[in-house]
Tab-separated table of C-alpha atoms in Angstrom:
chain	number	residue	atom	x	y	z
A	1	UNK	CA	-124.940	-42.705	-61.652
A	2	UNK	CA	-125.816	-40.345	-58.805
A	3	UNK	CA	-128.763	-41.335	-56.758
A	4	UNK	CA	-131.164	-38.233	-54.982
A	5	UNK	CA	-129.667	-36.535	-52.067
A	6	UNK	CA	-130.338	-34.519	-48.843
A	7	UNK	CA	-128.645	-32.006	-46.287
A	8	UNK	CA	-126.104	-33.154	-44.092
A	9	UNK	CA	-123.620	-31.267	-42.158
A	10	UNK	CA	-120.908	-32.685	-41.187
A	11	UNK	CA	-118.320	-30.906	-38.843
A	12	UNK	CA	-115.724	-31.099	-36.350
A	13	UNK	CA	-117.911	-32.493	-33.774
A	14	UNK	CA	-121.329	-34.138	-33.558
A	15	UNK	CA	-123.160	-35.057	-37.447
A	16	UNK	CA	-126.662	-32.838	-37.848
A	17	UNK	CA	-128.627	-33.885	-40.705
A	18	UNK	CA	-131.462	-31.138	-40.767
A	19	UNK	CA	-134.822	-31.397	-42.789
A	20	UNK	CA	-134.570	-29.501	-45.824
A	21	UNK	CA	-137.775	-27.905	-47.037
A	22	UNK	CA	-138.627	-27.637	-50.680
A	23	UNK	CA	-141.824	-25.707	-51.066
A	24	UNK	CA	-141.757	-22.525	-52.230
A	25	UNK	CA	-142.904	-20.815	-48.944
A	26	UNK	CA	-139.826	-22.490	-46.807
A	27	UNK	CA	-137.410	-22.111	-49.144
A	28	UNK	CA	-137.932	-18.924	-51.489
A	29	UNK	CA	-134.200	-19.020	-52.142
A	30	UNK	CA	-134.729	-22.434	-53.754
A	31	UNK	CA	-137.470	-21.441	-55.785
A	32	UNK	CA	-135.956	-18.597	-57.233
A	33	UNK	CA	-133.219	-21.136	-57.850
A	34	UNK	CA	-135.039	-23.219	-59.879
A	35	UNK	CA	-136.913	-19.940	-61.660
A	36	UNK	CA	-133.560	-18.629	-62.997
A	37	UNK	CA	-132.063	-22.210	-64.404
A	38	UNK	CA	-135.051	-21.265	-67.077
A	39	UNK	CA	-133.569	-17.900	-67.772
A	40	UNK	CA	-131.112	-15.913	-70.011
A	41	UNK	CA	-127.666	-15.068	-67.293
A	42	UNK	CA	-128.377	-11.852	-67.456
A	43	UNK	CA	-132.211	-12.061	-66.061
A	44	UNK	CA	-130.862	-14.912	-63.373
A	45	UNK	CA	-128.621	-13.138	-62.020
A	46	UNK	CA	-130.896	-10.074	-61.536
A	47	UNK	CA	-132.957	-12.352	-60.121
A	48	UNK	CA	-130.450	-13.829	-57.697
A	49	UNK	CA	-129.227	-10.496	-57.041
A	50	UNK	CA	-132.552	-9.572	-54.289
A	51	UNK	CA	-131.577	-12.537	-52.108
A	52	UNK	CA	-130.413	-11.422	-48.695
A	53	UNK	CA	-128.078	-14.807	-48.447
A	54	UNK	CA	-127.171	-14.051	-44.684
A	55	UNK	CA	-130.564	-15.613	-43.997
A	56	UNK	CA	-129.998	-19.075	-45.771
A	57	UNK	CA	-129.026	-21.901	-44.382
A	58	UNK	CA	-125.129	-22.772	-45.266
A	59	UNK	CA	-125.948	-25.286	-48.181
A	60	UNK	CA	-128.237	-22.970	-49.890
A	61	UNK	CA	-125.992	-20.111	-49.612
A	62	UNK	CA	-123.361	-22.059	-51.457
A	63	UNK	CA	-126.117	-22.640	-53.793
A	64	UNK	CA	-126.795	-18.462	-54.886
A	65	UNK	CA	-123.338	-17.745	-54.406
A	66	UNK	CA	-122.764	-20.440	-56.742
A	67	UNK	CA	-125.149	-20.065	-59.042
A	68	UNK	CA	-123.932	-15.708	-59.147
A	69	UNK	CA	-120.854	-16.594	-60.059
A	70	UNK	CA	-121.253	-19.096	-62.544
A	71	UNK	CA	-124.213	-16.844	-64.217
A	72	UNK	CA	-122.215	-13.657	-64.282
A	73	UNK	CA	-119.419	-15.871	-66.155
A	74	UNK	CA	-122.064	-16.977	-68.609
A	75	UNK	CA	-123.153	-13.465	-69.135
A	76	UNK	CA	-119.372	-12.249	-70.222
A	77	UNK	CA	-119.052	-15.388	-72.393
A	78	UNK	CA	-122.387	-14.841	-73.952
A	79	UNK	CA	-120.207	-11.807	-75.039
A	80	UNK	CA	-116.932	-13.190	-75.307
A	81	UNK	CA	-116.939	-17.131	-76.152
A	82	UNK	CA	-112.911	-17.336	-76.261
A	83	UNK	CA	-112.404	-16.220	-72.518
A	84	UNK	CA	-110.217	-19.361	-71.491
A	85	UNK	CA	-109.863	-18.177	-67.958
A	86	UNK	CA	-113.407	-17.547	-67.780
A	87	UNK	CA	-114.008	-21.071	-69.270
A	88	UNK	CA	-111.887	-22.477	-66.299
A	89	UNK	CA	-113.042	-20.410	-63.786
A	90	UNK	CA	-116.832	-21.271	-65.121
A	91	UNK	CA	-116.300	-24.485	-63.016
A	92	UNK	CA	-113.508	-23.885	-60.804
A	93	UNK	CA	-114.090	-20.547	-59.321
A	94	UNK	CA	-113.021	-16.703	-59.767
A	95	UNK	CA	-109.946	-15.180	-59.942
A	96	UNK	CA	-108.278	-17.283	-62.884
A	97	UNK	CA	-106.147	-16.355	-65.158
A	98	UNK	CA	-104.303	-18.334	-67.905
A	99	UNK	CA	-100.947	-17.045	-67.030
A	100	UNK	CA	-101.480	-18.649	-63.198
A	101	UNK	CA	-103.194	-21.562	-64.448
A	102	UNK	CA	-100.517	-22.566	-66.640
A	103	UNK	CA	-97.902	-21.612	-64.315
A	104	UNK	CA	-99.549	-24.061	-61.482
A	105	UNK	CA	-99.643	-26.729	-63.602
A	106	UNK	CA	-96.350	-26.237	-64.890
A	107	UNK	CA	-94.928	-26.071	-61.333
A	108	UNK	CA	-97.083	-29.294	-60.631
A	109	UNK	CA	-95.858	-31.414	-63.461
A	110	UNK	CA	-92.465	-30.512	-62.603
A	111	UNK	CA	-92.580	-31.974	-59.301
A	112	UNK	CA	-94.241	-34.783	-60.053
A	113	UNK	CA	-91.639	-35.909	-63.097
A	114	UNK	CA	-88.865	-34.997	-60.290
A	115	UNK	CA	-90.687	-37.266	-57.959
A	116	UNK	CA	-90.884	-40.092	-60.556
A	117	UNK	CA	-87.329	-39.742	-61.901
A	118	UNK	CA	-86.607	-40.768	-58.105
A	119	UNK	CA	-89.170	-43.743	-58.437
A	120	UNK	CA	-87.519	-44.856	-61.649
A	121	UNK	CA	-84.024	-44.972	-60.147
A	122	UNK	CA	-84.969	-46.796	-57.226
A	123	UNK	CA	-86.151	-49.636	-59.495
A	124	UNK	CA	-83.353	-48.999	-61.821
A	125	UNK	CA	-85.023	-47.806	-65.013
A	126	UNK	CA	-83.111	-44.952	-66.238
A	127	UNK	CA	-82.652	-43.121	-69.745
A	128	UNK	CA	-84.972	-41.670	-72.053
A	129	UNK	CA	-88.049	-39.323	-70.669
A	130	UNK	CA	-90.045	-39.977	-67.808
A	131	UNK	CA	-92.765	-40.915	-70.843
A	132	UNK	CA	-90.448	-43.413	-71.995
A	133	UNK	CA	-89.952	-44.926	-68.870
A	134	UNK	CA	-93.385	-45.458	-68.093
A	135	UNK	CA	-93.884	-46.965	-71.297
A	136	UNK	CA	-91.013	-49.502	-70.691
A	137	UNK	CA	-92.792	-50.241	-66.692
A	138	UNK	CA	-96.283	-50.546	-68.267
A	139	UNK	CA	-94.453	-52.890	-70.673
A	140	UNK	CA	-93.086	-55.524	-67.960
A	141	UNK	CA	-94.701	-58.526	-68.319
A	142	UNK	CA	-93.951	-59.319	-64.452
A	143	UNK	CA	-96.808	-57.073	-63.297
A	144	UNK	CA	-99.623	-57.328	-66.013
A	145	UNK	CA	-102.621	-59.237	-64.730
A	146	UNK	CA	-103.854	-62.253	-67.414
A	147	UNK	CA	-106.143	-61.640	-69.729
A	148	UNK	CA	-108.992	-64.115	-67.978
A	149	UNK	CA	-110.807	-64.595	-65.179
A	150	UNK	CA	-108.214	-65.200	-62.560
A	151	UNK	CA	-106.203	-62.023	-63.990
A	152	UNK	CA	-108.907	-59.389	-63.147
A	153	UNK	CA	-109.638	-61.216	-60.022
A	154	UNK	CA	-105.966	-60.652	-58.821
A	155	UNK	CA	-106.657	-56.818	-60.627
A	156	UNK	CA	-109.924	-56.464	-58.021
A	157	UNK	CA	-107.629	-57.848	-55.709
A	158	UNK	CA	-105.126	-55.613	-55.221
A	159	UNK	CA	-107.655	-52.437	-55.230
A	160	UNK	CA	-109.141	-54.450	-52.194
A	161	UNK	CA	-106.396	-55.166	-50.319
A	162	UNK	CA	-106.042	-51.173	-50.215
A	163	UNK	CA	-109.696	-50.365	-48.810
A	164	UNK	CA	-108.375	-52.107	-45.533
A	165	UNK	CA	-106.096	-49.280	-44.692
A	166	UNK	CA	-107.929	-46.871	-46.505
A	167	UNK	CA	-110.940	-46.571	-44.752
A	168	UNK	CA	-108.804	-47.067	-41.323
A	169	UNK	CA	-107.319	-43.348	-42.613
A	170	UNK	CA	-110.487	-42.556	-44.289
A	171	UNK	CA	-111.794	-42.971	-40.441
A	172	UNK	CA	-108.594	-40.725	-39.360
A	173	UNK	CA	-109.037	-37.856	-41.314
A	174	UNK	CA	-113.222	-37.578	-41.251
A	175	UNK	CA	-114.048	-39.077	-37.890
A	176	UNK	CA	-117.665	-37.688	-37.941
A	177	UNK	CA	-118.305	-38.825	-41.156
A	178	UNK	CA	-121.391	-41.430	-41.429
A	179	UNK	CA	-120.391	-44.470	-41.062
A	180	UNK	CA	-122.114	-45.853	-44.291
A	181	UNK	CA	-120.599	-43.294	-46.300
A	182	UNK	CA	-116.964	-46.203	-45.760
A	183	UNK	CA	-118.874	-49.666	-46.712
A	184	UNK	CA	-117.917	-49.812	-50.464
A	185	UNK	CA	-116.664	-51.976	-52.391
A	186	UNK	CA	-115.207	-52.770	-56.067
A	187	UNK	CA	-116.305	-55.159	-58.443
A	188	UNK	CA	-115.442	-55.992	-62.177
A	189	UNK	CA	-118.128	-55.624	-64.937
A	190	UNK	CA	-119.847	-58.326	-65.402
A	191	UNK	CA	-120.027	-60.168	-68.720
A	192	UNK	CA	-123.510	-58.796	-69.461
A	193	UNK	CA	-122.079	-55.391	-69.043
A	194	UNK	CA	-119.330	-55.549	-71.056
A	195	UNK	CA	-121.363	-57.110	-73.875
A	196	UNK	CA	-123.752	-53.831	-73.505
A	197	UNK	CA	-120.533	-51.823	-73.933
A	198	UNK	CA	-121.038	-50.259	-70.562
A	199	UNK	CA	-117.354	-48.381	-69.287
A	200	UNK	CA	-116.885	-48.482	-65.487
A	201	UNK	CA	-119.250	-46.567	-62.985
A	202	UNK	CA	-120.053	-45.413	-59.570
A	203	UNK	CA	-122.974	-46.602	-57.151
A	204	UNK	CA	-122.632	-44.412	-54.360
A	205	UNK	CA	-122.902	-45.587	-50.818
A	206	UNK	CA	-126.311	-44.035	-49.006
A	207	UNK	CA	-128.242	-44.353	-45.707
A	208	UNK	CA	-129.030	-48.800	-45.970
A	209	UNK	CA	-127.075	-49.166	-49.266
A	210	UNK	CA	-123.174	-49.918	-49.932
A	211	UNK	CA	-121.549	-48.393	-52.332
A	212	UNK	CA	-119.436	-50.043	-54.936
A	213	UNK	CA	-116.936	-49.232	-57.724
A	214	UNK	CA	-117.608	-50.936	-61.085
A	215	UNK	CA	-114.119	-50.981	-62.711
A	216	UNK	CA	-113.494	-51.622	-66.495
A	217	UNK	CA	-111.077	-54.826	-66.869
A	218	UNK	CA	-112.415	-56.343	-70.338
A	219	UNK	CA	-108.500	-54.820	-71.503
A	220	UNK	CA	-107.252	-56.138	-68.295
A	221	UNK	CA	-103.281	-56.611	-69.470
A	222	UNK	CA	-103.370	-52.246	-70.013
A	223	UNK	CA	-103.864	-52.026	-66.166
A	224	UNK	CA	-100.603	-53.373	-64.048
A	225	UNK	CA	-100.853	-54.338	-60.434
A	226	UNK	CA	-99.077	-51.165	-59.472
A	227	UNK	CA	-101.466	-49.095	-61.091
A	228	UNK	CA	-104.547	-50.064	-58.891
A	229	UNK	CA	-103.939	-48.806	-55.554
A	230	UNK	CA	-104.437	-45.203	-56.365
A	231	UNK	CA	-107.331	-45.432	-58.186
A	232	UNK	CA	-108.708	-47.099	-54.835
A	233	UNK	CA	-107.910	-44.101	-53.408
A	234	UNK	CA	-109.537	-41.779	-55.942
A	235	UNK	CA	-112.593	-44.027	-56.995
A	236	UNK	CA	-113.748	-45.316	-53.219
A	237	UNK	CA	-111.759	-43.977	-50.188
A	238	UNK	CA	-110.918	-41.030	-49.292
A	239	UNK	CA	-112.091	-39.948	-52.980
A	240	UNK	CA	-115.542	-39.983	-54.872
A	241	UNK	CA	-117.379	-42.674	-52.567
A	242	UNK	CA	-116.821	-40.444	-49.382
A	243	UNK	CA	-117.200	-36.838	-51.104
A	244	UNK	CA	-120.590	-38.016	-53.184
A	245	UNK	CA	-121.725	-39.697	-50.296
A	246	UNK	CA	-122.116	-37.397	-48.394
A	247	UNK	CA	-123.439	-34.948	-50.833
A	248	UNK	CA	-125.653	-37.649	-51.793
A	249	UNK	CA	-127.595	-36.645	-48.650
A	250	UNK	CA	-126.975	-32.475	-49.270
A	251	UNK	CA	-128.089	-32.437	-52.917
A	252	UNK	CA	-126.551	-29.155	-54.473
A	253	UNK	CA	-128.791	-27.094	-56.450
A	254	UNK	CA	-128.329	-27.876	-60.385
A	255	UNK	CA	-126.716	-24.919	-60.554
A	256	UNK	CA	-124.293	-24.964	-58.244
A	257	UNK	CA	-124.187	-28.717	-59.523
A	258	UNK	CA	-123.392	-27.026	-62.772
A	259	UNK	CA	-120.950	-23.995	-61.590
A	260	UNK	CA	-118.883	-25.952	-58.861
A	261	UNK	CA	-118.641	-28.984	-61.317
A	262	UNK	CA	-114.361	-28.978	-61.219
A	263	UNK	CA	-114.369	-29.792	-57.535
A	264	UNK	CA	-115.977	-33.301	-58.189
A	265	UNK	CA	-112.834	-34.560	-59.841
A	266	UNK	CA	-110.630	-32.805	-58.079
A	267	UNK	CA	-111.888	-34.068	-54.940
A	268	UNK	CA	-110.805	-37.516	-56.263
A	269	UNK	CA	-107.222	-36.731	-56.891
A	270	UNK	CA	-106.853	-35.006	-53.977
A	271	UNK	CA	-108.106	-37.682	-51.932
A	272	UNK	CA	-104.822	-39.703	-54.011
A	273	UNK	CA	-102.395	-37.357	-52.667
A	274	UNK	CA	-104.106	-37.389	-48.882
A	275	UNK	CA	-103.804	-40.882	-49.083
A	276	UNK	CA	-100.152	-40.695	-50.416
A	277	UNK	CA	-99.198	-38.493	-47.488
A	278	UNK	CA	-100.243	-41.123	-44.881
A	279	UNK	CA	-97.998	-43.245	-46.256
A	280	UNK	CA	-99.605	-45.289	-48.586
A	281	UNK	CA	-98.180	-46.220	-52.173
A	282	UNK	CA	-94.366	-46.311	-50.563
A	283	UNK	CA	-93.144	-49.607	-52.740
A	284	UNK	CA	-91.761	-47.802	-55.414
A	285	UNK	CA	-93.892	-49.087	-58.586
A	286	UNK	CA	-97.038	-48.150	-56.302
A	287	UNK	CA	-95.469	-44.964	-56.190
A	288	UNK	CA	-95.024	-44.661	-59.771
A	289	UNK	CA	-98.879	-45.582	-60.428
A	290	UNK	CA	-99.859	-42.982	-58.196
A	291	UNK	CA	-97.822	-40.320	-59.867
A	292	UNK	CA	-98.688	-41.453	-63.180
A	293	UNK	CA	-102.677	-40.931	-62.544
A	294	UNK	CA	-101.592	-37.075	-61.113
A	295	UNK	CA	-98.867	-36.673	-64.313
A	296	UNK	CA	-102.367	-37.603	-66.231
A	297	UNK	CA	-104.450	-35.034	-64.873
A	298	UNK	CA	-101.924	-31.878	-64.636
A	299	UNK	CA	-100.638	-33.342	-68.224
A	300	UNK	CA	-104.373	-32.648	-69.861
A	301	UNK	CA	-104.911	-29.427	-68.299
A	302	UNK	CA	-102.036	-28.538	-69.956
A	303	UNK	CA	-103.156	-29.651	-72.627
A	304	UNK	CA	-106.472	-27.529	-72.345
A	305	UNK	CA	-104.525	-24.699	-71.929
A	306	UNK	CA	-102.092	-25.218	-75.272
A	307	UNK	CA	-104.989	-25.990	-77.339
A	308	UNK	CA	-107.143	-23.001	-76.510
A	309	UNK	CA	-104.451	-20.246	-75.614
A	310	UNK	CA	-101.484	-21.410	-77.124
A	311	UNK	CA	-101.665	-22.426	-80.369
A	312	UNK	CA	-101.127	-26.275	-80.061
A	313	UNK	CA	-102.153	-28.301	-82.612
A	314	UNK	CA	-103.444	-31.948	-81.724
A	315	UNK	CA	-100.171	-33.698	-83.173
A	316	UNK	CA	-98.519	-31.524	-81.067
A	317	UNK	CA	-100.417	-31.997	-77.616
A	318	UNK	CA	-100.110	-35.568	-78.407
A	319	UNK	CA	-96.059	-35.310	-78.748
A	320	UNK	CA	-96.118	-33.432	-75.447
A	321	UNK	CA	-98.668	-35.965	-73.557
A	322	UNK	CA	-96.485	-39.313	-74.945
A	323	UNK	CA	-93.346	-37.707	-73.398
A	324	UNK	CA	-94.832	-36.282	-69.667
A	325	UNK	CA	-96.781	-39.536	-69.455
A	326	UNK	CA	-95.726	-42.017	-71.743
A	327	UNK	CA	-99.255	-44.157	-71.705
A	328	UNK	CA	-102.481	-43.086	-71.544
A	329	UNK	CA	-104.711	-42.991	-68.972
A	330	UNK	CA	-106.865	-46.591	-69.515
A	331	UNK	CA	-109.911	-44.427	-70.260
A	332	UNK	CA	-108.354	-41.416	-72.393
A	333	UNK	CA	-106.665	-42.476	-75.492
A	334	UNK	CA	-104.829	-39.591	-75.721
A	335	UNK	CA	-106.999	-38.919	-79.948
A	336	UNK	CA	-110.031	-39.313	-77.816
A	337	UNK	CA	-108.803	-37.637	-75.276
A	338	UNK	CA	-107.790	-34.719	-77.046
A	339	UNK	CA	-111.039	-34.375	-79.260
A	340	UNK	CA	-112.702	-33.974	-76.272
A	341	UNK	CA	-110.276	-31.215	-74.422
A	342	UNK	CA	-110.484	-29.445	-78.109
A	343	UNK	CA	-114.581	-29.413	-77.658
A	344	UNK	CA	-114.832	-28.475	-74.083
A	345	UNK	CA	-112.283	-25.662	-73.260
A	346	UNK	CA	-111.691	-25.261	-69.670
A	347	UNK	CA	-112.958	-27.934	-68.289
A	348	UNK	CA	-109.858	-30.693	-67.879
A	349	UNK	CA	-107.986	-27.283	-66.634
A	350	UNK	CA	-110.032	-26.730	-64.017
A	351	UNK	CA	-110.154	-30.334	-62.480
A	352	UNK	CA	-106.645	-30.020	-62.708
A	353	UNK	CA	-106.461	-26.519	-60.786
A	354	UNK	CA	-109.578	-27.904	-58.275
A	355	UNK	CA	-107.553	-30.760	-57.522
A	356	UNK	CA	-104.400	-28.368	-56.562
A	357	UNK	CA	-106.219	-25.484	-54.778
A	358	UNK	CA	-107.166	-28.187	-52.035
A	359	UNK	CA	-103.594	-29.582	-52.385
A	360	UNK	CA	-102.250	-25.520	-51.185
A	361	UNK	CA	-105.162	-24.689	-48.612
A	362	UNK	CA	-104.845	-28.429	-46.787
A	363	UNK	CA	-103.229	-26.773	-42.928
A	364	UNK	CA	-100.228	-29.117	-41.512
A	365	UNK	CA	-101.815	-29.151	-38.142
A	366	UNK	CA	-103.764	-32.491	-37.570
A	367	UNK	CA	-106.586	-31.276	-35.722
A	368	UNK	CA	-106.643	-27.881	-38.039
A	369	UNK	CA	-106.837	-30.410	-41.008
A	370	UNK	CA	-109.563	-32.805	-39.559
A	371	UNK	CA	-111.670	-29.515	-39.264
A	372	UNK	CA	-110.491	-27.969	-42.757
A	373	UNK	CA	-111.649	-31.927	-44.485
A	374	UNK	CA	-114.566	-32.142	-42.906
A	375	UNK	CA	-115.667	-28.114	-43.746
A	376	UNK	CA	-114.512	-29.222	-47.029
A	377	UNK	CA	-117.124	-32.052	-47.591
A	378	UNK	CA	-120.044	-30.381	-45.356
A	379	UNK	CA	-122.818	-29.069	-47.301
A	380	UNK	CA	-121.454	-30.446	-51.107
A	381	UNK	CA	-119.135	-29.402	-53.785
A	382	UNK	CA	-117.603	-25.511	-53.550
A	383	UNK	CA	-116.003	-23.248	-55.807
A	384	UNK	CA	-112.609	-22.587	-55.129
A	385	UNK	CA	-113.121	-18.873	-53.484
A	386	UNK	CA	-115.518	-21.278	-51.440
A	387	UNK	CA	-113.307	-23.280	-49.623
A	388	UNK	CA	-112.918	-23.038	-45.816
């Protein structure tokens, strides 16, 4: 899904894209790099340990410190497998602990049911949970798109009618970024795809190619109007199609690719909540498809945590998900779903927490935030203690 990439910087003010050498006499750091990917943790990381990173370039000093941190957690699980918060902070960064993860996610959910319990009244939908509620709004008939062709046209639609003012703010907040990293669009699968049971998928915009957003309709009557515009956010601009973009032309070493993983997703809410802040998603039912996508991802890190600290069984993480969010996410049954969180501890945590440590470092000041985004994006995905 993710085509090859090179460097790019991109700052405040003008856009450098420098050559990046590869052989091992220019770029010794990258070598050893690609040496200690073969390697037990232990043996990596002493190998890793004799590069003087002051002398790399800013990309590849992401990519050690990266790749030190993530090894070093892979050495102390190597020793002690059940480490949640060294599970989360695998991908996320250092300094977890379960106690503040589930406390920040806690605090998060709250907020957002408070938020939605606001969005319900103003449509008048009141009683029950905020889960039942959003069961009864995914219900109404008035906003479900048909289940033919002229129903997922209106569903492509409605995500396009959102790029418009998207990539105007998209523009706003990342003025130096390259211009092709905005020309994207979103399609539906096509009937050949569907019939190859392919799910929806990313081509990422590069230097002479537009990027597009393949989006799964084939159960087109599970995805109301309302709950498009966000994922327009997330999936194209200011989310994935900007953020991968532009790392499509900085490629992060595989390990950092492997040890900053958390940020990728978390990139993509956060660009939700950037572009909820500038106004977009005000109609109230937009609103509520905006919070329900967030609800979704704090709800299964939550989740992550219960099942692997807390002693949640999966009938009981399911009871919990159906009353925070009512309905599934369209491409986590909340069995499937589940399986997967109970396989891969720490991961849906930390895309959770990624998305929310860019949510408390983003500065108030408009020209301080301009600077802070575009830090953010230069040189490819970070760990959290690498944020600007």
């Amino acid at each position: 899904m993710r085509p090859g990439r090179r460097e790019v910087v991109l700052g405040a003010g003008a856009l450098l894209v420098p050559a990046r050498g590869w052989c091992v006499e220019a770029d010794p750091a990258g070598a050893a790099l690609d040496t200690a990917t073969a390697l037990p943790p232990g043996e990596a990381l002493a190998l890793l340990a004799r590069i003087d990173v002051t002398r790399l370039s800013p990309g590849r000093r992401l990519d050690v410190l990266a790749a030190r941190a993530g090894l070093a957690i892979d050495a102390h699980l190597s020793r002690t497998p059940g480490d949640l918060a060294a599970r989360i902070g695998r991908t996320l960064g250092d300094g977890v602990t379960v106690a503040g993860a589930r406390s920040r996610l806690e605090r998060a959910l709250a907020r957002l049911h408070a938020e939605a319990d606001r969005c319900f009244s103003a449509i008048g939908l009141s009683g029950g949970s905020v889960g039942d509620r959003f069961r009864r709004l995914f219900a109404d008939q008035h906003f479900l798109p048909e289940d033919n062709g002229a129903g997922r046209a209106a569903a492509v639609a409605a995500m396009q009618a959102n790029l418009v003012p998207l990539r105007t703010l998209t523009r706003r907040l990342f003025p130096d970024a390259p211009g092709w990293t905005l020309e994207c669009d979103v399609r539906a699968l096509d009937a050949q795809e569907i019939t190859a049971g392919k799910g929806g998928y990313r081509v990422v915009p590069a230097p002479g190619r537009a990027g597009s957003y393949v989006v799964d309709l084939r159960d087109v009557r599970r995805r109301p109007l309302w709950s498009l515009p966000s994922v327009a956010a997330h999936e194209l601009l200011p989310g994935h199609m900007l953020q991968l973009g532009v790392e499509g032309t900085a490629p992060p070493h595989p390990l950092r690719a492997r040890y900053a993983a958390a940020f990728v997703e978390g990139w993509g809410s956060f660009a939700e909540t950037l572009a909820a802040g500038a106004g977009m998603f005000s109609a109230p039912r937009d609103r509520l498809g905006h919070l329900h996508w967030l609800i979704f991802r704090v709800a299964r890190g939550l989740a992550d945590i219960g099942l692997h600290a807390d002693s949640w069984t999966i009938e009981s993480a399911t009871a919990r998900l159906a009353d925070w969010q009512g309905v599934p996410a369209y491409f986590a049954p909340f069995a499937e779903d589940l399986a997967r969180i109970a396989r891969d501890p720490g991961v849906r945590a930390a895309e959770a927490l990624a998305w929310l440590a860019l949510a408390d470092r983003l500065p108030r000041d408009a020209v301080a935030r301009r600077r802070w985004l575009a830090a953010c994006v230069r040189d490819g995905r970070k760990r959290t203690e690498q944020l600007p």
